[in-house]
Coordinates of C-alpha atoms in Angstrom, one line a residue:
X190 CA 15.4 -20.0 -0.9
X191 CA 11.9 -18.9 -2.6
X192 CA 11.2 -15.8 -3.2
X193 CA 7.8 -16.3 -1.1
X194 CA 9.8 -17.6 1.8
X195 CA 10.4 -14.2 3.7
X196 CA 6.1 -12.8 2.9
X197 CA 5.0 -16.4 3.9
X198 CA 7.0 -17.0 7.2
X199 CA 9.0 -19.1 6.7
X200 CA 13.0 -19.2 7.9
X201 CA 15.5 -20.2 5.2
X202 CA 17.8 -23.6 5.8
X203 CA 20.3 -23.3 7.8
X204 CA 24.5 -23.6 5.8
X205 CA 26.0 -26.1 8.8
X206 CA 24.2 -28.4 11.0
X207 CA 23.3 -27.0 14.3
X208 CA 25.5 -29.0 15.8
X209 CA 28.1 -27.9 14.0
X210 CA 27.1 -24.3 14.5
X211 CA 27.1 -24.6 18.4
X212 CA 31.0 -26.2 18.7
X213 CA 32.0 -23.3 15.9
X214 CA 30.3 -20.4 17.7
X215 CA 30.4 -19.9 21.1
X216 CA 26.6 -19.7 22.7
X217 CA 25.1 -20.0 19.0
X218 CA 21.4 -21.4 19.4
X219 CA 21.1 -20.4 23.2
X220 CA 17.5 -19.9 22.3
X221 CA 16.8 -22.7 19.9
X222 CA 14.4 -24.3 22.2
X223 CA 11.2 -22.2 22.6
X224 CA 10.9 -23.6 26.5
X225 CA 14.6 -21.1 26.9
X226 CA 12.9 -17.6 25.8
X227 CA 11.6 -15.6 28.3
X228 CA 8.8 -15.2 26.3
X229 CA 7.8 -19.0 26.9
X230 CA 5.0 -19.9 26.6
X231 CA 3.1 -17.5 24.9
X232 CA 5.4 -16.6 22.0
X233 CA 3.7 -18.0 18.9
X234 CA 5.9 -20.3 16.8
X235 CA 3.2 -20.4 14.0
X236 CA 2.6 -16.7 12.2
X237 CA 0.0 -17.6 10.1
X238 CA -2.8 -15.3 10.5
X239 CA -5.6 -16.3 12.6
X240 CA -8.1 -17.2 9.8
X241 CA -6.0 -16.9 6.9
X242 CA -6.5 -20.0 4.2
X243 CA -3.8 -18.9 2.4
X244 CA -0.2 -19.3 2.7
X245 CA 0.7 -16.2 0.8
X246 CA -2.0 -13.5 0.0
X247 CA -3.0 -13.0 -4.0
X248 CA -0.5 -10.7 -5.2
X249 CA -1.7 -6.9 -6.2
X250 CA -1.6 -6.5 -9.6
X251 CA 0.5 -3.6 -10.6
X252 CA 1.6 -1.8 -13.8
X253 CA 5.5 -0.3 -14.2
X254 CA 7.9 0.2 -11.4
X255 CA 7.2 -0.4 -7.5
X256 CA 9.7 0.5 -5.4
X257 CA 11.2 -2.9 -3.7
X258 CA 13.7 -2.8 -1.0
X259 CA 16.7 -4.6 -2.4
X260 CA 16.9 -6.7 -0.2
X261 CA 14.0 -8.6 -1.1
X262 CA 13.6 -10.4 -4.4
X263 CA 9.7 -9.7 -4.8
X264 CA 7.7 -6.8 -4.2
X265 CA 5.3 -7.8 -1.3
X266 CA 1.8 -9.3 -1.9
X267 CA -0.1 -5.9 -0.8
X268 CA 1.5 -2.3 -0.9
X269 CA 0.1 0.8 -1.5
X270 CA -0.5 3.1 -4.7
X271 CA -1.5 6.6 -3.1
X272 CA 1.7 8.4 -3.5
X273 CA 3.6 7.1 -6.8
X274 CA 6.8 8.3 -7.5
X275 CA 7.1 11.3 -9.6
X276 CA 9.4 14.7 -10.3
X277 CA 12.7 15.0 -9.2
X278 CA 12.0 13.6 -5.9
X279 CA 10.3 10.4 -7.3
X280 CA 13.6 10.2 -9.0
X281 CA 15.8 10.6 -5.4
X282 CA 13.2 7.8 -3.5
X283 CA 13.7 5.3 -6.6
X284 CA 17.6 5.8 -6.5
X285 CA 17.3 5.4 -2.4
X286 CA 15.5 2.0 -3.2
X287 CA 17.8 0.7 -6.0
X288 CA 21.1 1.5 -5.1
X289 CA 20.9 1.2 -0.9
X290 CA 19.8 -1.5 1.3
X291 CA 17.9 -0.5 4.0
X292 CA 20.4 -1.4 6.5
X293 CA 22.5 1.6 5.2
X294 CA 21.8 5.0 6.0
X295 CA 21.7 6.4 2.3
X296 CA 19.3 4.8 1.4
X297 CA 17.0 6.8 4.5
X298 CA 18.7 9.6 4.0
X299 CA 17.7 10.0 0.0
X300 CA 14.2 9.1 1.5
X301 CA 14.1 12.0 3.8
X302 CA 15.7 14.2 0.5
X303 CA 13.3 13.1 -1.9
X304 CA 10.3 14.3 0.7
X305 CA 12.1 17.7 1.5
X306 CA 12.4 18.1 -2.4
X307 CA 8.5 17.3 -2.6
X308 CA 7.6 19.5 0.0
X309 CA 9.2 22.3 -1.6
X310 CA 8.2 21.3 -4.8
X311 CA 4.6 21.0 -4.0
X312 CA 4.6 25.0 -2.0
X313 CA 6.4 26.3 -5.0
X314 CA 3.7 24.9 -7.5
X315 CA 1.1 26.2 -4.8
X316 CA 2.3 29.8 -5.7
X317 CA 1.3 29.0 -9.3
X318 CA -2.5 28.6 -8.1
X319 CA -5.3 30.8 -7.3
X320 CA -4.5 29.4 -4.1
X321 CA -1.3 28.9 -2.3
X322 CA -0.6 27.7 0.9
X323 CA -1.8 29.3 3.5
X324 CA 0.9 29.6 6.5
X325 CA -1.1 30.4 9.2
X326 CA -3.5 28.0 8.7
X327 CA -1.8 25.0 7.3
X328 CA 1.5 24.9 9.2
X329 CA -0.2 25.0 12.3
X330 CA 1.0 28.5 13.6
X331 CA -2.1 29.7 15.0
X332 CA -3.0 26.9 17.0
X333 CA 0.6 27.6 19.2
X334 CA -1.2 31.1 19.9
X335 CA -4.8 29.4 20.7
X336 CA -4.1 26.3 22.2
X337 CA -1.4 26.2 24.6
X338 CA 1.7 25.1 21.8
X339 CA 3.9 27.3 23.9
X340 CA 2.5 25.9 27.3
X341 CA 3.2 22.6 26.1
X342 CA 6.7 23.0 25.6
X343 CA 7.7 25.0 28.6
X344 CA 9.1 22.9 32.0
X345 CA 8.8 19.2 29.8
X346 CA 10.7 17.1 28.5
X347 CA 9.2 16.2 25.3
X348 CA 11.4 14.1 22.2
X349 CA 10.2 16.6 19.8
X350 CA 11.2 19.6 21.2
X351 CA 14.9 18.6 19.9
X352 CA 14.3 19.5 16.1
X353 CA 12.4 22.5 17.0
X354 CA 14.8 24.8 16.4
X355 CA 14.7 23.6 12.7
X356 CA 11.1 24.1 12.0
X357 CA 11.1 27.3 11.5
X358 CA 14.0 26.7 8.8
X359 CA 11.8 24.3 7.3
X360 CA 8.7 26.0 7.5
X361 CA 9.1 29.5 6.4
X362 CA 12.4 28.1 4.0
X363 CA 10.2 27.3 1.1
X364 CA 8.1 30.8 1.4
X365 CA 11.2 32.5 1.5
X366 CA 12.6 30.6 -1.9
X367 CA 9.4 30.9 -3.5
X368 CA 9.4 35.0 -2.5
X369 CA 12.7 35.3 -3.6
X370 CA 12.4 33.5 -7.1
X371 CA 8.9 35.6 -7.6
X372 CA 11.0 38.6 -6.9
X373 CA 14.0 37.6 -8.9
X374 CA 11.4 37.3 -11.7
X375 CA 9.6 40.8 -11.1
X376 CA 12.8 41.9 -11.3
X377 CA 14.2 41.1 -14.7
X378 CA 10.6 41.1 -16.3
X379 CA 10.7 45.5 -15.4
X380 CA 14.2 45.4 -17.3

């Protein structure tokens, strides 16, 4: 399969003939005929973007490492560059992309861990600046009091309420760790 097939909307060739697959696997190919699909007749089989004059867009230039799924041989033609990998969180994210498929939980758990490490590092670094993170204005706690936060949670079956007990730990945790680290440094300096 050419490297660009997944991005050009082309399907790879079948390893066996259609008749052979139908004989070997009961029910295989039941939707090969587009007329047998539930989406018929509205399904579009031509996946080319309307007005596109190319099969594959011009690849975006890049320097150095770019994270890419191990399931794909190439980078996507266009990708984001706003948050390049950096530090410990970048190393965790790089490990997720280089070692695990997107179909494995380890890939996504490492990406979540990298995100949490990035948040922790950013929060700790903010203590070293003249303008550290403001817990009241940047975490939405103030809006909970002034914009009906509690009222919106009572008596409703919102999906986001499941993780709500963890929110204080995630939000306040880096502050507590930073305060303990600062207190430890002050104690050592006073000895």
